[in-house]
Amino acid sequence: MVDSSRSNEVTIAIFPLENLSEGNALDIFCKSFYIDLVTELSRFRQFQVIPCELVPEAQGAGYAYSIRGSFRFYGDILRINAQLINNRTGQVAWADRYEGEKDSLFSIQEDLLKEIVSSLQQQLNYNLLAQIRKKSPVNLTVYEHWLYGMEALKAGDTVADEKARVHFSEAIRIDPDYSLAYSGMSLTYFNEWSCQLWERWEISQKGAFEWAQKAIDLDEQNYVAALVLGRVFLYEGEYDKAEHYLRRALRLNPNDGESLIQIASCFVFLGYVTEAENLYNKVAQMTPLNKDHIGAFIALELGQFEKCIALGSARPAPWVDFPGMMAAAHFQTGDLEGMKRWWQLFLTEFEKKILKGAPLDEKQALQWIINISPYRGRTNLEPFWKYIAGEDIDLSARPVNNVSHSGAGVNEFFREDHFWRISFAGKTIQMPDVKGLHDIARLLDDPEKQIHCSELFGLGVVMGSEKMFDEKARRSYQKKIMELREEITLSERDNDPERTHALQREYDGIIEHLSSSLGIRGNVRKTNDAVDKARSAVTWRIRKAIRKIEQVHPELSKHLSLSIKTGIFCSYDPERPLKWN
């Protein structure tokens, strides 16, 4: 029976693959392959996968799609046939045949599984898009709005991003708990942030983060949301958090080619270049690639500069600083003419898309590349950067603001027109205006005072709250914890590590949820939507402002990080009293 709470999703009935060979030598292999196919397709959150091992054939026709297949030996060749059947029309939506040598029966299982899962996912999306284009937009389901939104995102421009937001917003309106719509909304900001609207960098980055956080709160198995969070933390320089979420996304779904390519590019920045190459090659085996630029990026950091040039020259530059990377590859091969050609292309793109026609400063353009490249360690770009600069450059420095020095002992924090003048420990900096600096100034003005987040946000203090869950729900959680403990003990006794791991993850998830929902002495915490939004926004603003300060005044950044507390109430409480003008 289909779960009505997920009726917006596409239901896929998977039947055990039939053994057409004589005897029962392949029975175990068929059973294993069937179980793995169910598991791998279940990783795609947009599908509801129904294992039909015990479901009658007639009942299986009640689901939107069915997957059937067979195994057969032809001499020493194992042949696997797979079909995707549209149960509404009775037509075969997709079919393919896979072969492997008999002697490598089990070694080919993983490769065949990846190919089938990837092909099925692409074909299902293609088939469903063809169907919903015939429907009135008014009658679209939550899932169909999500699918339309994801299709719009592929265009990769701001107009398409806005179109996608309309569909994701409509999906959320219909079903406020549909996690995929929130991660889709996150991707629209992610596109702007990482590829397009550099003048809206902070707004787009904040949007990507907050929508992804909402998505993962609704569904901790949402691998797209985990990927976006990993990327955001990467560009913030929080490398441990970035790696945690990226590996979580990889673990949750190792079969989505688009996701794997993004993870591969992030792994390069984290220093896992060989692992990134393996992911890239895996995607190439699963599906035809139009991602030569990622291959070029990986080749550059592997020191394969000729390969980088070959791959990177195949298509137009996909992002602003890509020609700068290609210039570096030509420099490494000694081709200075090629280097100059690509560097000039970068400067042209930088002037047009970043400076918006303002006068070009080549050193500013170089520093921009350095600033937006979130490498955890060394990079093969460094020799080229130093060549262009004409001198050794401090790669840890981010001189994006004017810095001067004044006499020690005067601490200043005030706004002048569109800039803030800040002095601390004998060093004066000038910062562009951001909201977080207003929040910090308010806290500095009243040391040790507890200021409600809603006052900083501009709401006034919001009263009233409700419990995060009631006593009945808490008792239900407690009962579930006891049951899971018993099941884990039995599973360990039966020496079943796979089941033990799954049970332990479920147990840890409940404990983590309860830990964040229960206060002192186990009382259920209370929450209020307006207060929670204000708390989240103010915390984000202050944290971002401190990170910007860190780029030009690390000592002040450290002082503010240690002295400012955020949450429902925020305060500035330094270890020793300081006077601020």
Coordinates of C-alpha atoms in Angstrom, one line a residue:
M1 CA 0.0 0.0 0.0
V2 CA 1.3 3.5 -1.0
D3 CA 2.1 5.8 2.0
S4 CA -0.5 8.6 1.6
S5 CA 1.7 11.0 3.4
R6 CA 4.1 10.8 0.4
S7 CA 1.5 10.6 -2.3
N8 CA 3.2 13.5 -4.2
E9 CA 6.2 11.4 -4.8
V10 CA 6.7 9.0 -7.7
T11 CA 6.2 5.4 -6.7
I12 CA 8.4 2.7 -8.2
A13 CA 7.7 -1.0 -7.7
I14 CA 10.9 -3.0 -8.0
F15 CA 10.4 -6.7 -8.6
P16 CA 13.1 -9.4 -8.0
L17 CA 15.1 -10.1 -11.2
E18 CA 14.3 -13.4 -12.8
N19 CA 16.9 -16.1 -13.3
L20 CA 16.5 -17.5 -16.8
S21 CA 19.6 -19.7 -16.6
E22 CA 19.3 -23.5 -16.0
G23 CA 19.6 -24.5 -12.4
N24 CA 19.8 -22.2 -9.4
A25 CA 23.4 -21.0 -9.6
L26 CA 22.4 -17.4 -10.1
D27 CA 19.6 -17.3 -7.4
I28 CA 21.8 -15.8 -4.7
F29 CA 23.2 -13.3 -7.2
C30 CA 19.7 -12.3 -8.3
K31 CA 18.6 -11.8 -4.7
S32 CA 21.7 -9.7 -3.8
F33 CA 21.3 -7.6 -6.9
Y34 CA 17.6 -7.0 -6.3
I35 CA 18.3 -5.8 -2.7
D36 CA 21.1 -3.5 -3.8
L37 CA 18.9 -2.0 -6.5
V38 CA 16.2 -1.2 -4.0
T39 CA 18.7 0.3 -1.6
E40 CA 20.5 2.5 -4.2
L41 CA 17.3 3.9 -5.8
S42 CA 15.9 4.7 -2.4
R43 CA 18.7 7.2 -1.9
F44 CA 17.0 9.5 -4.4
R45 CA 14.5 11.3 -2.1
Q46 CA 12.1 12.2 -4.9
F47 CA 11.1 8.5 -5.4
Q48 CA 9.2 6.2 -3.2
V49 CA 10.7 2.8 -3.8
I50 CA 8.5 -0.2 -3.1
P51 CA 10.2 -3.6 -2.8
C52 CA 7.8 -6.1 -4.4
E53 CA 9.4 -9.4 -3.4
L54 CA 6.1 -10.5 -1.7
V55 CA 3.7 -8.3 -3.6
P56 CA 1.4 -10.0 -6.2
E57 CA 2.0 -9.0 -9.9
A58 CA -1.5 -7.5 -10.2
Q59 CA -0.9 -5.2 -7.1
G60 CA 2.4 -4.0 -8.5
A61 CA 0.5 -2.4 -11.4
G62 CA -1.0 0.1 -8.9
Y63 CA 2.3 2.0 -8.7
A64 CA 3.4 4.6 -11.2
Y65 CA 6.4 2.6 -12.5
S66 CA 7.7 -0.9 -12.3
I67 CA 11.3 -2.1 -12.7
R68 CA 11.8 -5.7 -13.9
G69 CA 14.8 -7.6 -15.1
S70 CA 16.4 -10.9 -15.8
F71 CA 19.7 -12.7 -15.7
R72 CA 21.0 -15.3 -18.2
F73 CA 24.2 -16.9 -19.2
Y74 CA 25.3 -17.1 -22.9
G75 CA 28.4 -19.3 -22.8
D76 CA 30.8 -17.4 -20.5
I77 CA 28.9 -14.1 -20.8
L78 CA 26.4 -13.0 -18.2
R79 CA 23.6 -10.8 -19.7
I80 CA 21.4 -8.6 -17.6
N81 CA 18.2 -7.1 -19.1
A82 CA 16.4 -4.3 -17.2
Q83 CA 13.2 -2.5 -18.1
L84 CA 11.3 0.5 -16.7
I85 CA 7.6 0.2 -17.3
N86 CA 5.1 3.1 -17.1
N87 CA 2.1 1.3 -15.4
R88 CA -0.3 4.1 -16.4
T89 CA 0.3 3.6 -20.1
G90 CA 1.6 0.0 -20.1
Q91 CA 4.6 1.2 -22.2
V92 CA 8.2 0.4 -21.7
A93 CA 9.7 3.8 -20.8
W94 CA 13.3 2.5 -20.9
A95 CA 15.2 -0.7 -21.5
D96 CA 18.8 -1.7 -21.7
R97 CA 21.1 -4.7 -21.6
Y98 CA 24.3 -5.1 -19.7
E99 CA 27.0 -7.8 -20.1
G100 CA 30.0 -9.1 -18.2
E101 CA 32.2 -12.1 -18.1
K102 CA 31.1 -15.1 -16.1
D103 CA 34.4 -15.4 -14.2
S104 CA 33.9 -11.9 -12.8
L105 CA 30.3 -12.4 -11.7
F106 CA 30.4 -10.6 -8.4
S107 CA 33.1 -8.0 -9.4
I108 CA 30.8 -6.7 -12.2
Q109 CA 27.8 -6.3 -9.8
E110 CA 28.8 -2.9 -8.5
D111 CA 29.6 -1.4 -11.9
L112 CA 26.3 -2.7 -13.4
L113 CA 24.4 -1.4 -10.5
K114 CA 25.8 2.1 -10.9
E115 CA 25.0 2.1 -14.6
I116 CA 21.4 0.9 -14.1
V117 CA 20.7 3.3 -11.2
S118 CA 22.1 6.3 -13.0
S119 CA 20.2 5.5 -16.2
L120 CA 16.9 4.9 -14.4
Q121 CA 17.2 8.2 -12.5
Q122 CA 17.8 10.2 -15.7
Q123 CA 15.1 8.3 -17.7
L124 CA 12.5 8.8 -14.9
N125 CA 13.1 12.5 -14.8
Y126 CA 12.9 12.8 -18.6
N127 CA 9.8 10.7 -18.8
L128 CA 8.0 12.6 -16.0
L129 CA 8.9 16.0 -17.5
A130 CA 7.4 15.0 -20.8
Q131 CA 4.2 14.0 -19.0
I132 CA 3.8 17.2 -16.8
R133 CA 4.4 19.5 -19.8
K134 CA 1.0 18.3 -21.0
K135 CA -0.7 19.4 -17.7
S136 CA -2.0 22.7 -16.6
P137 CA 0.4 24.4 -14.2
V138 CA -2.6 24.9 -11.8
N139 CA -2.9 21.1 -11.4
L140 CA 0.8 20.3 -10.8
T141 CA 1.6 18.2 -7.7
V142 CA 4.3 19.1 -5.2
Y143 CA 6.8 16.7 -6.9
E144 CA 6.0 18.0 -10.4
H145 CA 6.6 21.6 -9.3
W146 CA 10.0 20.4 -7.8
L147 CA 10.9 18.7 -11.1
Y148 CA 10.0 21.8 -13.1
G149 CA 12.1 23.9 -10.8
M150 CA 15.1 21.5 -11.1
E151 CA 14.8 21.6 -14.9
A152 CA 14.8 25.4 -14.8
L153 CA 18.0 25.5 -12.8
K154 CA 19.9 23.8 -15.6
A155 CA 19.8 27.0 -17.6
G156 CA 22.3 28.5 -15.2
D157 CA 21.1 32.2 -15.4
T158 CA 19.3 34.5 -13.0
V159 CA 16.1 34.5 -15.1
A160 CA 15.9 30.7 -14.8
D161 CA 16.7 30.9 -11.0
E162 CA 13.7 33.2 -10.5
K163 CA 11.5 30.8 -12.6
A164 CA 12.7 27.9 -10.4
R165 CA 11.9 29.8 -7.2
V166 CA 8.3 30.2 -8.4
H167 CA 7.9 26.4 -8.7
F168 CA 9.7 25.7 -5.4
S169 CA 7.6 28.3 -3.6
E170 CA 4.4 26.7 -4.9
A171 CA 5.6 23.3 -3.8
I172 CA 6.2 24.7 -0.3
R173 CA 2.8 26.3 -0.3
I174 CA 1.2 23.0 -1.1
D175 CA 3.3 21.0 1.3
P176 CA 5.3 23.0 3.9
D177 CA 7.2 19.9 5.0
Y178 CA 8.5 18.9 1.5
S179 CA 12.3 19.0 2.1
L180 CA 13.2 18.7 -1.6
A181 CA 11.5 22.1 -2.3
Y182 CA 13.7 23.8 0.3
S183 CA 16.9 22.3 -1.0
G184 CA 15.7 23.4 -4.5
M185 CA 15.2 26.9 -3.2
S186 CA 18.7 26.7 -1.7
L187 CA 20.2 25.8 -5.1
T188 CA 18.7 28.9 -6.7
Y189 CA 20.7 31.1 -4.3
F190 CA 23.7 28.7 -4.6
N191 CA 23.8 29.3 -8.3
E192 CA 23.8 33.1 -7.8
W193 CA 26.3 32.9 -5.1
S194 CA 28.8 30.6 -6.8
C195 CA 28.5 31.7 -10.4
Q196 CA 26.6 34.9 -11.1
L197 CA 25.7 37.8 -8.9
W198 CA 29.0 38.6 -7.2
E199 CA 27.6 42.0 -6.0
R200 CA 24.9 40.0 -4.1
W201 CA 27.5 37.5 -2.7
E202 CA 26.5 37.8 1.0
I203 CA 22.7 37.8 0.3
S204 CA 23.0 34.8 -2.0
Q205 CA 25.3 32.9 0.3
K206 CA 23.0 33.5 3.3
G207 CA 20.0 32.3 1.2
A208 CA 21.8 29.2 0.1
F209 CA 22.8 28.4 3.7
E210 CA 19.4 29.1 5.4
W211 CA 17.3 27.2 2.8
A212 CA 19.6 24.2 2.9
Q213 CA 19.5 24.2 6.7
K214 CA 15.7 24.2 6.6
A215 CA 15.8 21.3 4.1
I216 CA 18.1 19.2 6.2
D217 CA 16.0 19.9 9.4
L218 CA 13.0 18.5 7.6
D219 CA 14.9 15.5 6.2
E220 CA 18.3 14.6 7.5
Q221 CA 18.8 12.3 4.5
N222 CA 18.6 15.2 2.0
Y223 CA 21.9 14.8 0.3
V224 CA 21.5 18.0 -1.9
A225 CA 21.1 20.1 1.3
A226 CA 24.2 18.5 2.8
L227 CA 26.2 19.3 -0.3
V228 CA 25.1 23.0 -0.3
L229 CA 26.0 23.3 3.4
G230 CA 29.4 21.7 2.7
R231 CA 30.1 24.2 0.0
V232 CA 29.1 27.2 2.1
F233 CA 31.3 26.2 4.9
L234 CA 34.2 25.6 2.5
Y235 CA 34.1 29.2 1.2
E236 CA 33.9 30.4 4.8
G237 CA 37.1 28.6 5.6
E238 CA 35.4 26.2 8.1
Y239 CA 37.1 23.2 6.5
D240 CA 36.2 20.5 9.1
K241 CA 32.5 21.4 8.8
A242 CA 32.8 21.5 5.1
E243 CA 34.3 18.0 4.9
H244 CA 31.7 16.7 7.3
Y245 CA 28.8 17.8 5.2
L246 CA 30.4 16.9 1.8
R247 CA 31.1 13.3 3.0
R248 CA 27.6 13.1 4.4
A249 CA 26.2 14.1 1.0
L250 CA 28.4 11.4 -0.6
R251 CA 27.4 8.8 1.9
L252 CA 23.7 9.6 1.5
N253 CA 23.8 9.2 -2.3
P254 CA 26.9 8.0 -4.1
N255 CA 24.9 7.7 -7.4
D256 CA 23.8 11.2 -8.4
G257 CA 26.2 12.4 -11.0
E258 CA 25.5 16.1 -10.6
S259 CA 26.1 15.9 -6.9
L260 CA 29.3 13.9 -7.3
I261 CA 30.8 16.5 -9.6
Q262 CA 30.2 19.2 -7.1
I263 CA 31.7 17.2 -4.3
A264 CA 34.7 16.4 -6.5
S265 CA 35.4 20.1 -7.1
C266 CA 35.1 20.8 -3.3
F267 CA 37.5 17.9 -2.5
V268 CA 40.1 19.6 -4.7
F269 CA 40.0 22.7 -2.5
L270 CA 40.3 20.5 0.6
G271 CA 43.4 18.8 -0.8
Y272 CA 41.8 15.4 -1.7
V273 CA 42.7 15.6 -5.4
T274 CA 43.1 11.9 -6.1
E275 CA 39.7 11.2 -4.4
A276 CA 38.2 14.0 -6.6
E277 CA 39.7 12.4 -9.7
N278 CA 38.1 9.0 -8.7
L279 CA 34.7 10.7 -8.3
Y280 CA 35.1 12.4 -11.6
N281 CA 35.9 9.1 -13.4
K282 CA 33.0 7.4 -11.6
V283 CA 30.6 9.9 -13.0
A284 CA 32.1 9.6 -16.5
Q285 CA 31.4 5.8 -16.3
M286 CA 27.8 6.4 -15.1
T287 CA 26.7 9.0 -17.6
P288 CA 28.0 11.2 -20.5
L289 CA 29.8 14.2 -19.1
N290 CA 29.6 17.9 -20.0
K291 CA 32.0 18.7 -17.1
D292 CA 35.3 19.1 -18.9
H293 CA 36.0 22.2 -16.8
I294 CA 35.9 20.1 -13.5
G295 CA 38.3 17.6 -15.2
A296 CA 40.6 20.5 -16.1
F297 CA 40.5 21.8 -12.5
I298 CA 41.4 18.4 -11.1
A299 CA 44.2 17.9 -13.7
L300 CA 45.7 21.2 -12.8
E301 CA 46.1 20.3 -9.1
L302 CA 47.4 16.8 -10.1
G303 CA 50.2 18.6 -12.0
Q304 CA 48.8 17.3 -15.4
F305 CA 49.0 20.7 -17.1
E306 CA 48.8 19.5 -20.7
K307 CA 45.6 17.5 -19.8
C308 CA 44.2 20.6 -18.1
I309 CA 44.7 22.7 -21.2
A310 CA 43.2 20.0 -23.4
L311 CA 40.0 19.6 -21.3
G312 CA 39.7 23.3 -20.5
S313 CA 39.9 24.5 -24.1
A314 CA 37.0 22.2 -25.2
R315 CA 34.2 24.5 -24.0
P316 CA 33.6 28.2 -23.3
A317 CA 34.7 29.4 -19.9
P318 CA 32.1 28.3 -17.3
W319 CA 33.0 30.8 -14.5
V320 CA 34.7 34.1 -14.2
D321 CA 38.1 32.9 -12.8
F322 CA 38.3 29.9 -15.1
P323 CA 40.5 31.7 -17.7
G324 CA 42.9 32.6 -14.8
M325 CA 43.3 28.9 -14.1
M326 CA 43.9 28.2 -17.8
A327 CA 46.5 30.9 -17.8
A328 CA 48.3 29.2 -14.9
A329 CA 48.3 25.9 -16.7
H330 CA 50.0 27.5 -19.8
F331 CA 52.5 29.2 -17.5
Q332 CA 53.4 25.8 -16.0
T333 CA 54.1 24.4 -19.5
G334 CA 56.3 27.4 -20.4
D335 CA 53.7 28.7 -23.0
L336 CA 53.8 32.4 -22.2
E337 CA 51.8 33.4 -25.2
G338 CA 49.0 31.1 -24.3
M339 CA 49.3 32.3 -20.7
K340 CA 48.9 36.0 -21.8
R341 CA 45.9 35.1 -24.1
W342 CA 44.0 33.4 -21.3
W343 CA 44.9 36.0 -18.7
Q344 CA 43.7 38.8 -20.9
L345 CA 40.4 36.9 -21.3
F346 CA 40.1 36.7 -17.5
L347 CA 40.7 40.5 -17.2
T348 CA 38.0 41.2 -19.7
E349 CA 35.5 38.9 -17.9
F350 CA 36.5 40.4 -14.5
E351 CA 36.0 44.0 -15.8
K352 CA 32.6 43.1 -17.3
K353 CA 31.1 40.9 -14.6
I354 CA 32.8 42.0 -11.4
L355 CA 33.8 45.6 -11.9
K356 CA 30.7 46.3 -14.0
G357 CA 32.7 48.7 -16.2
A358 CA 34.8 50.4 -13.4
P359 CA 38.5 51.0 -14.2
L360 CA 40.5 47.8 -14.3
D361 CA 43.3 47.3 -11.8
E362 CA 45.3 44.1 -12.7
K363 CA 46.6 43.6 -9.1
Q364 CA 43.0 44.0 -7.8
A365 CA 41.9 41.3 -10.2
L366 CA 44.7 39.0 -9.1
Q367 CA 43.9 39.6 -5.4
W368 CA 40.2 38.8 -6.2
I369 CA 41.1 35.4 -7.5
I370 CA 43.2 34.7 -4.4
N371 CA 40.4 35.8 -2.1
I372 CA 37.7 33.6 -3.7
S373 CA 39.9 30.5 -4.0
P374 CA 39.1 28.5 -0.8
Y375 CA 42.2 26.2 -0.7
R376 CA 42.9 24.6 2.6
G377 CA 46.6 24.1 1.6
R378 CA 48.9 24.7 -1.3
T379 CA 47.8 25.0 -4.9
N380 CA 49.6 24.8 -8.3
L381 CA 48.2 28.2 -9.0
E382 CA 50.7 29.9 -6.7
P383 CA 53.8 30.1 -9.0
F384 CA 51.6 31.8 -11.6
W385 CA 50.1 34.2 -9.1
K386 CA 53.6 35.2 -8.0
Y387 CA 54.7 35.7 -11.6
I388 CA 51.8 38.0 -12.4
A389 CA 52.3 40.0 -9.1
G390 CA 56.0 40.4 -10.0
E391 CA 56.9 39.7 -6.4
D392 CA 56.3 37.3 -3.6
I393 CA 52.8 37.6 -2.3
D394 CA 51.3 36.9 1.1
L395 CA 48.6 34.4 0.2
S396 CA 47.1 34.6 3.7
A397 CA 46.6 38.4 3.4
R398 CA 43.3 39.7 2.2
P399 CA 43.9 43.4 1.6
V400 CA 40.4 44.2 0.3
N401 CA 40.1 47.3 2.5
N402 CA 42.3 50.3 3.2
V403 CA 44.4 49.8 6.3
S404 CA 46.2 52.5 8.2
H405 CA 47.7 52.7 11.7
S406 CA 47.0 55.1 14.5
G407 CA 48.2 55.6 18.0
A408 CA 47.6 52.7 20.4
G409 CA 45.0 52.9 23.2
V410 CA 42.1 54.4 21.2
N411 CA 39.3 52.0 20.3
E412 CA 36.9 53.3 17.7
F413 CA 33.9 51.8 16.0
F414 CA 31.8 54.3 14.1
R415 CA 30.2 54.8 10.7
E416 CA 31.3 57.4 8.1
D417 CA 29.0 57.6 5.1
H418 CA 28.9 54.1 3.6
F419 CA 32.0 52.8 5.5
W420 CA 32.9 52.0 9.1
R421 CA 36.1 53.3 10.7
I422 CA 37.4 50.8 13.3
S423 CA 40.5 51.2 15.5
F424 CA 41.8 48.5 17.9
A425 CA 45.2 47.7 19.4
G426 CA 46.9 50.5 17.4
K427 CA 45.5 49.5 14.0
T428 CA 42.8 51.3 12.1
I429 CA 40.8 49.7 9.2
Q430 CA 38.0 50.8 7.0
M431 CA 35.1 48.4 6.3
P432 CA 32.2 48.6 3.9
D433 CA 28.8 48.8 5.5
V434 CA 27.1 45.5 6.5
K435 CA 24.2 44.9 8.9
G436 CA 26.4 42.8 11.3
L437 CA 28.6 45.9 12.0
H438 CA 25.5 47.8 13.2
D439 CA 24.7 44.9 15.6
I440 CA 28.3 44.8 16.9
A441 CA 28.3 48.6 17.5
R442 CA 25.0 48.3 19.5
L443 CA 26.6 45.6 21.7
L444 CA 29.8 47.6 22.2
D445 CA 27.8 50.6 23.3
D446 CA 26.4 48.6 26.3
P447 CA 29.0 46.2 27.5
E448 CA 27.7 43.2 29.5
K449 CA 24.1 44.1 28.8
Q450 CA 21.9 41.3 27.6
I451 CA 20.1 42.6 24.4
H452 CA 17.3 40.5 23.0
C453 CA 17.9 39.3 19.4
S454 CA 14.6 40.8 18.2
E455 CA 15.7 44.2 19.4
L456 CA 18.8 44.0 17.2
F457 CA 16.8 42.6 14.3
G458 CA 14.2 45.4 14.6
L459 CA 11.1 43.5 15.6
G460 CA 10.8 44.7 19.2
V461 CA 10.7 42.0 21.9
V462 CA 8.3 39.2 20.7
M463 CA 6.5 37.5 23.5
G464 CA 4.7 34.2 23.5
S465 CA 6.0 30.8 22.7
E466 CA 5.0 27.2 22.3
K467 CA 6.7 23.9 23.2
M468 CA 8.8 22.2 20.6
F469 CA 6.9 19.0 21.3
D470 CA 4.4 17.9 23.9
E471 CA 4.7 15.4 26.8
K472 CA 3.0 12.6 24.8
A473 CA 5.6 13.0 22.1
R474 CA 8.4 12.9 24.6
R475 CA 7.1 9.6 26.1
S476 CA 6.9 8.2 22.6
Y477 CA 10.5 9.2 22.0
Q478 CA 11.6 7.5 25.3
K479 CA 9.7 4.3 24.4
K480 CA 11.4 4.3 21.0
I481 CA 14.8 4.8 22.6
M482 CA 14.3 1.7 24.8
E483 CA 13.2 -0.4 21.8
L484 CA 16.2 0.7 19.8
R485 CA 18.6 -0.2 22.7
E486 CA 17.1 -3.7 22.8
E487 CA 17.3 -4.1 19.0
I488 CA 20.9 -2.9 18.9
T489 CA 21.8 -5.4 21.6
L490 CA 20.1 -8.3 19.7
S491 CA 21.7 -7.2 16.4
E492 CA 25.2 -7.2 18.0
R493 CA 24.5 -10.6 19.5
D494 CA 23.5 -11.9 16.0
N495 CA 26.7 -10.5 14.6
D496 CA 24.8 -8.3 12.0
P497 CA 27.0 -5.2 11.6
E498 CA 24.9 -3.7 8.8
R499 CA 21.7 -3.7 10.8
T500 CA 23.5 -2.6 14.0
H501 CA 24.9 0.4 12.1
A502 CA 21.5 1.4 10.8
L503 CA 19.9 1.0 14.2
Q504 CA 22.7 3.0 15.8
R505 CA 22.3 5.8 13.3
E506 CA 18.5 6.0 14.1
Y507 CA 19.3 5.9 17.8
D508 CA 21.9 8.7 17.5
G509 CA 19.5 10.8 15.5
I510 CA 16.8 10.7 18.1
I511 CA 19.3 11.4 20.9
E512 CA 20.6 14.4 18.9
H513 CA 17.1 15.7 18.3
L514 CA 16.2 15.4 22.0
S515 CA 19.4 17.1 23.1
S516 CA 18.6 20.1 21.0
S517 CA 14.9 20.1 22.1
L518 CA 15.3 19.6 25.9
G519 CA 16.5 22.2 28.3
I520 CA 17.8 22.1 31.8
R521 CA 16.5 19.2 33.9
G522 CA 14.9 17.7 30.8
N523 CA 12.2 20.3 30.4
V524 CA 10.9 20.7 26.9
R525 CA 12.2 23.9 25.4
K526 CA 9.9 26.5 24.0
T527 CA 10.2 28.2 20.7
N528 CA 8.7 31.1 18.7
D529 CA 9.0 31.4 14.9
A530 CA 9.6 35.2 15.0
V531 CA 12.2 35.0 17.8
D532 CA 13.9 32.0 16.1
K533 CA 14.2 33.8 12.8
A534 CA 15.6 36.9 14.6
R535 CA 18.1 34.8 16.5
S536 CA 19.2 33.0 13.4
A537 CA 19.5 36.2 11.3
V538 CA 21.4 38.2 14.0
T539 CA 23.8 35.4 14.7
W540 CA 24.5 35.1 11.0
R541 CA 25.0 38.8 10.5
I542 CA 27.4 39.1 13.5
R543 CA 29.4 36.0 12.5
K544 CA 29.8 37.3 8.9
A545 CA 30.9 40.7 10.0
I546 CA 33.5 39.2 12.3
R547 CA 34.8 37.0 9.5
K548 CA 35.1 40.1 7.3
I549 CA 37.1 41.9 10.0
E550 CA 39.4 38.8 10.3
Q551 CA 40.6 39.4 6.7
V552 CA 42.2 42.7 7.6
H553 CA 42.4 42.8 11.4
P554 CA 42.8 39.2 12.9
E555 CA 43.5 40.5 16.4
L556 CA 40.2 42.4 16.5
S557 CA 38.3 39.5 15.0
K558 CA 39.7 37.2 17.7
H559 CA 38.7 39.7 20.5
L560 CA 35.1 40.0 19.2
S561 CA 34.8 36.3 18.7
L562 CA 35.7 35.7 22.3
S563 CA 33.8 38.6 23.8
I564 CA 30.4 38.6 21.9
K565 CA 27.8 36.0 22.8
T566 CA 24.9 35.4 20.4
G567 CA 21.6 33.6 20.8
I568 CA 18.2 34.7 22.1
F569 CA 20.1 37.3 24.1
C570 CA 23.3 38.8 22.8
S571 CA 26.0 40.6 24.7
Y572 CA 29.5 42.0 24.6
D573 CA 31.3 40.8 27.7
P574 CA 35.2 41.1 27.3
E575 CA 37.6 39.6 29.8
R576 CA 38.8 43.1 30.8
P577 CA 36.9 46.4 30.4
L578 CA 37.6 48.3 27.2
K579 CA 36.4 51.7 26.3
W580 CA 35.0 52.2 22.8
N581 CA 34.4 55.5 21.0

